[in-house]
Short mmCIF file of C-alpha atoms and ligand atoms in Angstrom, two decimals:
data_model
loop_
_atom_site.label_atom_id
_atom_site.label_comp_id
_atom_site.label_asym_id
_atom_site.label_seq_id
_atom_site.Cartn_x
_atom_site.Cartn_y
_atom_site.Cartn_z
CA MET A 193 -46.14 -60.90 28.72
CA GLU A 194 -42.51 -60.50 29.55
CA ASN A 195 -41.83 -59.11 26.14
CA GLU A 196 -44.44 -56.52 26.76
CA LEU A 197 -42.65 -55.54 29.96
CA LEU A 198 -39.37 -55.23 28.13
CA MET A 199 -40.95 -53.10 25.45
CA ILE A 200 -42.44 -50.84 28.09
CA LYS A 201 -38.97 -50.58 29.63
CA GLU A 202 -37.36 -49.65 26.33
CA GLU A 203 -40.03 -47.07 25.67
CA ALA A 204 -39.60 -45.56 29.14
CA LEU A 205 -35.79 -45.51 28.84
CA ALA A 206 -36.05 -43.75 25.49
CA LYS A 207 -38.32 -41.11 26.99
CA LEU A 208 -35.99 -40.66 29.93
CA ASP A 209 -33.11 -40.14 27.55
CA ASN A 210 -34.94 -37.38 25.79
CA CYS A 211 -36.37 -35.77 28.84
CA SER A 212 -34.96 -32.31 29.51
CA SER A 213 -36.63 -30.99 32.63
CA LEU A 214 -37.25 -32.18 36.17
CA LYS A 215 -40.96 -31.64 35.66
CA GLU A 216 -40.98 -33.86 32.55
CA LEU A 217 -38.93 -36.44 34.44
CA ASN A 218 -41.47 -36.56 37.21
CA ASP A 219 -44.27 -37.00 34.70
CA ILE A 220 -42.43 -39.94 33.10
CA ARG A 221 -41.77 -41.46 36.51
CA ILE A 222 -45.44 -41.31 37.43
CA LEU A 223 -46.51 -42.52 34.01
CA TYR A 224 -44.37 -45.70 34.13
CA LEU A 225 -43.74 -46.42 37.77
CA GLY A 226 -46.90 -45.01 39.31
CA LYS A 227 -49.73 -47.14 40.69
CA LYS A 228 -51.66 -46.76 37.44
CA GLY A 229 -48.62 -47.38 35.26
CA PRO A 230 -48.34 -50.22 32.72
CA ILE A 231 -46.00 -52.33 34.87
CA GLN A 232 -48.33 -52.23 37.81
CA GLU A 233 -51.17 -52.91 35.43
CA ALA A 234 -49.37 -55.95 33.96
CA MET A 235 -48.63 -57.27 37.42
CA LYS A 236 -52.34 -57.50 38.11
CA SER A 237 -52.54 -60.35 35.69
CA MET A 238 -50.02 -62.37 37.74
CA LYS A 239 -52.67 -63.87 39.88
CA ASP A 240 -53.96 -65.85 36.88
CA MET A 241 -50.57 -67.32 36.00
CA ALA A 242 -49.14 -70.67 36.79
CA ALA A 243 -46.86 -70.60 39.82
CA GLU A 244 -43.68 -71.05 37.79
CA ASP A 245 -44.60 -68.30 35.28
CA ARG A 246 -45.65 -66.00 38.07
CA LYS A 247 -42.23 -66.32 39.69
CA VAL A 248 -40.39 -65.51 36.48
CA PHE A 249 -42.75 -62.69 35.63
CA GLY A 250 -42.52 -61.29 39.15
CA GLN A 251 -38.73 -61.30 38.99
CA THR A 252 -38.70 -59.67 35.58
CA SER A 253 -41.13 -56.96 36.54
CA ASN A 254 -39.15 -56.19 39.71
CA LEU A 255 -35.99 -55.96 37.68
CA VAL A 256 -37.68 -53.66 35.17
CA LYS A 257 -38.94 -51.48 38.01
CA GLN A 258 -35.51 -51.34 39.62
CA GLU A 259 -33.87 -50.57 36.33
CA LEU A 260 -36.34 -47.81 35.53
CA SER A 261 -36.10 -46.34 39.06
CA LYS A 262 -32.35 -46.24 38.71
CA ALA A 263 -32.61 -44.65 35.27
CA VAL A 264 -34.95 -42.01 36.72
CA GLU A 265 -32.48 -41.27 39.54
CA ASP A 266 -29.56 -41.06 37.12
CA ARG A 267 -31.47 -38.75 34.84
CA LYS A 268 -32.51 -36.67 37.83
CA GLU A 269 -28.94 -36.21 38.88
CA ILE A 270 -27.92 -35.14 35.40
CA LEU A 271 -30.80 -32.68 35.14
CA GLU A 272 -30.12 -31.25 38.59
CA ASN A 273 -26.48 -30.71 37.79
CA GLN A 274 -27.49 -29.11 34.54
CA ALA A 275 -29.91 -26.82 36.40
CA ILE A 276 -27.11 -25.66 38.71
CA LEU A 277 -24.81 -25.01 35.75
CA ASP A 278 -27.56 -23.10 33.96
CA LYS A 279 -28.14 -20.98 37.07
CA ILE A 280 -24.42 -20.24 37.43
CA ASN A 281 -24.26 -19.22 33.78
CA GLU A 282 -27.34 -17.10 34.09
CA GLU A 283 -26.02 -15.29 37.16
CA ARG A 284 -22.50 -14.89 35.91
CA ILE A 285 -21.19 -11.35 36.46
CA ASP A 286 -19.19 -9.92 33.65
CA ILE A 287 -16.36 -8.32 35.55
CA THR A 288 -14.93 -6.92 32.35
CA LEU A 289 -17.90 -4.57 31.93
CA PRO A 290 -16.86 -0.95 32.57
CA SER A 291 -18.34 0.29 35.86
CA TYR A 292 -20.53 3.32 36.37
CA LYS A 293 -18.55 6.49 37.03
CA LEU A 294 -18.94 7.35 40.70
CA ASP A 295 -18.38 10.99 41.53
CA GLN A 296 -16.34 11.41 44.65
CA GLY A 297 -17.05 14.27 46.99
CA THR A 298 -14.31 16.66 47.97
CA LEU A 299 -13.56 18.90 50.90
CA HIS A 300 -14.72 22.47 50.49
CA PRO A 301 -11.65 24.68 49.92
CA LEU A 302 -12.38 26.59 53.12
CA SER A 303 -12.49 23.32 55.06
CA THR A 304 -9.13 22.43 53.57
CA ILE A 305 -7.70 25.79 54.62
CA VAL A 306 -9.11 25.44 58.16
CA ALA A 307 -7.64 21.95 58.45
CA GLU A 308 -4.28 23.15 57.20
CA ILE A 309 -4.13 26.11 59.59
CA VAL A 310 -5.34 24.05 62.54
CA GLU A 311 -2.69 21.43 61.85
CA LEU A 312 -0.01 24.06 61.54
CA PHE A 313 -0.82 25.66 64.90
CA LEU A 314 -1.44 22.35 66.67
CA GLY A 315 2.12 21.55 65.63
CA MET A 316 3.25 24.64 67.53
CA GLY A 317 1.47 23.54 70.69
CA TYR A 318 -1.77 25.50 70.31
CA GLN A 319 -5.17 24.19 71.34
CA ILE A 320 -8.50 24.79 69.64
CA ALA A 321 -10.87 27.16 71.44
CA GLU A 322 -14.49 27.77 70.60
CA GLY A 323 -17.09 30.40 71.28
CA PRO A 324 -20.69 31.07 70.27
CA GLU A 325 -21.60 32.64 66.93
CA VAL A 326 -24.58 34.29 68.59
CA GLU A 327 -22.64 36.42 71.04
CA THR A 328 -23.33 39.07 73.63
CA ASP A 329 -22.44 42.70 73.00
CA TYR A 330 -20.38 42.39 76.17
CA PHE A 331 -18.05 39.73 74.78
CA ASN A 332 -17.99 40.90 71.19
CA PHE A 333 -17.30 44.55 72.04
CA GLU A 334 -16.98 45.55 75.72
CA LEU A 335 -14.40 42.95 76.72
CA MET A 336 -12.53 43.73 73.51
CA ASN A 337 -12.14 47.29 74.72
CA LEU A 338 -14.87 48.63 72.48
CA PRO A 339 -17.31 50.27 74.89
CA LYS A 340 -20.65 51.58 73.67
CA GLY A 341 -20.18 54.69 71.57
CA HIS A 342 -16.60 53.75 70.64
CA PRO A 343 -15.99 54.93 67.06
CA ALA A 344 -14.31 51.67 66.07
CA ARG A 345 -17.64 49.87 66.56
CA ASP A 346 -18.77 51.46 63.33
CA MET A 347 -16.02 49.63 61.47
CA GLN A 348 -17.86 46.40 62.16
CA ASP A 349 -21.44 46.77 60.96
CA THR A 350 -23.29 44.42 63.19
CA PHE A 351 -26.30 42.13 62.90
CA TYR A 352 -28.05 42.76 66.21
CA ILE A 353 -30.54 40.20 67.51
CA ASP A 354 -31.58 42.42 70.39
CA GLU A 355 -29.89 45.25 72.23
CA ASN A 356 -27.40 42.96 73.96
CA THR A 357 -27.20 40.04 71.56
CA LEU A 358 -25.61 39.94 68.13
CA MET A 359 -23.97 37.74 65.52
CA ARG A 360 -20.29 37.94 66.38
CA THR A 361 -18.49 40.33 64.06
CA HIS A 362 -15.11 38.70 64.65
CA THR A 363 -13.61 35.71 66.45
CA SER A 364 -11.85 38.02 68.93
CA PRO A 365 -14.48 37.47 71.69
CA VAL A 366 -13.17 33.91 71.91
CA GLN A 367 -10.05 35.51 73.40
CA ALA A 368 -12.20 36.72 76.29
CA HIS A 369 -13.84 33.31 76.73
CA ALA A 370 -10.43 31.61 76.78
CA MET A 371 -8.95 34.10 79.25
CA LEU A 372 -11.91 34.04 81.62
CA GLU A 373 -11.88 30.27 81.56
CA ALA A 374 -8.18 30.28 82.51
CA GLN A 375 -9.03 32.36 85.61
CA GLY A 376 -6.01 34.58 85.52
CA LYS A 377 -3.50 31.77 85.09
CA GLY A 378 -1.32 31.39 82.03
CA PRO A 379 -0.14 30.09 79.75
CA ILE A 380 -2.87 30.23 77.13
CA LYS A 381 -2.14 29.19 73.57
CA VAL A 382 -5.24 28.87 71.47
CA ILE A 383 -6.57 29.36 67.99
CA CYS A 384 -10.21 29.61 67.10
CA PRO A 385 -11.35 29.13 63.51
CA GLY A 386 -15.00 30.04 63.07
CA LYS A 387 -17.80 31.86 61.31
CA THR A 388 -18.28 35.58 61.66
CA TYR A 389 -20.96 37.97 60.41
CA ARG A 390 -21.17 41.59 59.29
CA ARG A 391 -23.82 43.74 57.69
CA ASP A 392 -21.69 44.23 54.61
CA ASP A 393 -23.02 44.40 51.09
CA ASP A 394 -21.73 41.33 49.34
CA ASP A 395 -19.26 41.97 46.55
CA ALA A 396 -16.11 40.34 45.18
CA THR A 397 -14.21 40.81 48.45
CA HIS A 398 -16.98 41.17 51.07
CA SER A 399 -19.43 38.65 52.38
CA HIS A 400 -21.99 39.09 55.17
CA GLN A 401 -20.84 35.73 56.51
CA PHE A 402 -17.20 34.84 56.43
CA MET A 403 -14.55 33.02 58.44
CA GLN A 404 -11.77 34.11 60.71
CA CYS A 405 -9.17 32.32 62.74
CA GLU A 406 -8.28 34.00 65.99
CA GLY A 407 -5.00 33.30 67.73
CA LEU A 408 -4.13 34.14 71.32
CA VAL A 409 -1.07 33.54 73.45
CA VAL A 410 -0.93 34.77 77.05
CA ASP A 411 2.05 34.07 79.27
CA LYS A 412 4.82 35.75 81.21
CA ASN A 413 7.55 37.42 79.12
CA ILE A 414 5.69 37.43 75.83
CA THR A 415 6.99 40.03 73.41
CA MET A 416 6.36 41.33 69.94
CA ALA A 417 9.28 39.18 68.78
CA ASP A 418 7.26 36.07 69.72
CA LEU A 419 4.39 37.39 67.63
CA LYS A 420 6.60 38.09 64.66
CA GLY A 421 8.34 34.71 64.89
CA THR A 422 5.02 32.92 65.10
CA LEU A 423 3.62 34.76 62.10
CA GLU A 424 6.76 34.03 60.13
CA VAL A 425 6.33 30.32 60.77
CA PHE A 426 2.70 30.58 59.70
CA ALA A 427 3.50 32.61 56.56
CA ARG A 428 6.30 30.31 55.45
CA LYS A 429 4.44 27.05 56.08
CA PHE A 430 1.28 28.38 54.47
CA PHE A 431 2.58 30.52 51.59
CA GLY A 432 6.04 29.09 51.01
CA GLU A 433 9.46 29.00 52.63
CA LYS A 434 10.69 32.19 50.96
CA ARG A 435 8.08 34.49 52.50
CA GLU A 436 9.20 37.55 54.43
CA VAL A 437 6.95 39.11 57.06
CA ARG A 438 6.56 42.84 57.56
CA LEU A 439 4.72 44.53 60.41
CA ARG A 440 3.10 47.91 59.88
CA PRO A 441 1.70 50.02 62.72
CA SER A 442 -2.08 49.95 62.89
CA TYR A 443 -4.91 50.29 65.35
CA PHE A 444 -7.22 47.78 66.99
CA PRO A 445 -8.81 48.59 70.35
CA PHE A 446 -8.01 45.13 71.75
CA THR A 447 -4.28 45.26 70.97
CA GLU A 448 -1.62 47.79 71.87
CA PRO A 449 0.52 48.19 69.92
CA SER A 450 -1.39 46.89 66.89
CA VAL A 451 0.01 45.87 63.54
CA GLU A 452 -1.09 44.95 60.07
CA VAL A 453 0.91 42.02 58.83
CA ASP A 454 2.18 41.81 55.26
CA ILE A 455 3.98 38.96 53.54
CA SER A 456 6.24 39.30 50.55
CA CYS A 457 4.11 38.46 47.52
CA HIS A 458 4.02 34.70 46.90
CA ASN A 459 2.93 35.30 43.32
CA CYS A 460 5.88 37.38 42.11
CA GLY A 461 8.33 36.81 44.96
CA GLY A 462 8.24 40.51 45.86
CA LYS A 463 9.07 41.97 42.46
CA GLY A 464 5.62 43.43 41.98
CA CYS A 465 2.62 42.03 40.13
CA SER A 466 -1.13 42.55 39.89
CA MET A 467 -1.78 40.37 42.94
CA CYS A 468 0.31 42.61 45.22
CA LYS A 469 -0.74 45.76 43.35
CA HIS A 470 2.89 46.15 42.33
CA THR A 471 4.08 46.76 45.88
CA GLY A 472 5.69 43.36 46.43
CA TRP A 473 3.74 43.00 49.69
CA ILE A 474 0.34 41.53 50.54
CA GLU A 475 -1.58 42.27 53.71
CA ILE A 476 -2.73 39.04 55.30
CA LEU A 477 -3.91 39.75 58.83
CA GLY A 478 -4.20 42.02 61.84
CA ALA A 479 -2.37 41.39 65.09
CA GLY A 480 -0.83 42.98 68.13
CA MET A 481 0.04 42.73 71.80
CA VAL A 482 -3.08 42.11 73.87
CA ASN A 483 -4.16 45.45 75.29
CA PRO A 484 -3.50 45.43 79.08
CA ARG A 485 -7.06 46.70 79.56
CA VAL A 486 -8.34 43.55 77.84
CA LEU A 487 -6.07 41.36 79.99
CA GLU A 488 -7.38 43.03 83.13
CA MET A 489 -11.05 42.85 82.10
CA CYS A 490 -10.56 39.14 81.38
CA GLY A 491 -9.05 38.41 84.79
CA PHE A 492 -5.30 38.60 84.10
CA ASP A 493 -2.78 40.74 85.98
CA SER A 494 -1.25 42.84 83.22
CA GLU A 495 1.80 43.56 85.39
CA VAL A 496 2.62 39.84 85.29
CA TYR A 497 1.17 38.62 82.02
CA GLN A 498 1.47 39.78 78.43
CA GLY A 499 -0.04 38.32 75.32
CA PHE A 500 -0.22 38.57 71.61
CA ALA A 501 -3.20 38.01 69.36
CA PHE A 502 -3.91 37.79 65.66
CA GLY A 503 -6.93 37.45 63.45
CA ILE A 504 -6.64 35.70 60.12
CA GLY A 505 -9.31 36.29 57.47
CA MET A 506 -9.76 32.77 56.18
CA GLU A 507 -11.34 33.62 52.82
CA ARG A 508 -8.64 36.20 52.27
CA VAL A 509 -5.76 33.79 52.79
CA ALA A 510 -7.58 31.09 50.83
CA MET A 511 -8.14 33.50 47.92
CA LEU A 512 -4.50 34.54 47.99
CA LYS A 513 -3.25 31.00 48.18
CA TYR A 514 -5.46 29.60 45.41
CA GLY A 515 -5.68 32.74 43.26
CA ILE A 516 -9.45 33.09 43.70
CA ASP A 517 -10.72 36.57 42.87
CA ASN A 518 -14.34 36.40 44.03
CA ILE A 519 -15.23 35.61 47.65
CA ARG A 520 -18.72 34.56 46.54
CA ASP A 521 -17.22 31.50 44.88
CA PHE A 522 -16.87 29.99 48.35
CA TYR A 523 -20.60 30.21 48.99
CA ASN A 524 -22.25 29.58 45.64
CA ASP A 525 -21.65 25.83 45.71
CA ASP A 526 -20.90 25.77 42.02
CA ILE A 527 -19.68 22.26 41.39
CA ARG A 528 -17.33 23.47 38.63
CA PHE A 529 -15.57 25.66 41.19
CA LEU A 530 -15.52 23.06 43.95
CA ASN A 531 -14.24 20.30 41.67
CA GLN A 532 -11.07 22.26 41.08
CA PHE A 533 -10.17 21.48 44.67
CA SER A 534 -10.75 17.75 44.54
CA ARG A 535 -7.81 15.89 45.84
CA LYS A 536 -6.06 13.88 43.20
CA GLU A 537 -4.78 10.96 45.20
N1 DAH B 839 -10.79 41.21 65.11
C1 DAH B 839 -10.15 41.89 64.02
C2 DAH B 839 -11.12 42.05 62.88
O1 DAH B 839 -12.08 41.39 62.82
C3 DAH B 839 -8.95 41.11 63.54
C4 DAH B 839 -7.87 41.15 64.56
C5 DAH B 839 -6.93 42.14 64.53
C6 DAH B 839 -7.81 40.16 65.51
C7 DAH B 839 -5.92 42.19 65.46
C8 DAH B 839 -6.79 40.18 66.45
C9 DAH B 839 -5.84 41.22 66.41
O2 DAH B 839 -6.68 39.26 67.39
O3 DAH B 839 -4.87 41.22 67.32
O4 DAH B 839 -10.87 42.86 62.03
#
């Protein structure tokens, strides 16, 4: 009888040794140690044994059970550890694999130009002013000294929404907003970058929607020299330290006197090239001393206060700076164009 038990044990141990999964292990455990297993079965015959034999047999069968239980536990531990190792191997990430190429977005060149100009003027103590793109005729024209019927209105073909409402044709009305807000008290030092609209036919240098940056300074004792000095700082920081600034007489209803501002060509240094049409100079913006009529209409005493103003065409300066020859490139969203402005950090 005892031999039989030992044989069963050997058989079970051999199976445990070969067993390779937790499921198989459980099956073996049930097969040998379960209620219907051979050991349990053999123990049933104990009741017919002599007392002495029964004791020995009982001890042996308990030992076999203990030994097998322990073997099952040991095997279980081995298999569980193996399962964890298998899982780790299976889930291992190969960090040497090349990654997918992620395209990185980039600022639109006009956004870069706006940021650059804003930073430049903030550094000179200016603040940012804003005004609506859907503007009243009153702000866009009347307060800018362009009453109804004024010939200069024709220079700015306008998208009208109704008789008194329009898409602003320039950022100059923000001057009026800033002055009226200041209620006749200087100083004012603002710039306003923003969108503007005109009923132009789109071509290489015209767009029905474009961007300007208005500048306005109102204070006591402001002179044309302040304007020129300011524009020189702008031109040199923006187009290079060697730039010269030249003022030419011009006309805008909201400034008196008015000037067109040229810089010495940043492409050829003033010698003459195709960019400056062989003149050595490039026109970059319009400016002037705020017309006293505008000051008065916007609540300032023109006997006490003076001001200067300028209007930068953002696409124009961006095109000059980057050598872009078609304004439509800014609005076509052609990724090949935009990618040329990605920052290489
Ligand atoms: N508003 C003008 C335009 O759209 C640009 C301009 C010229 C603005 C002279 C000014 C200025 O502030 O002083 O053409």
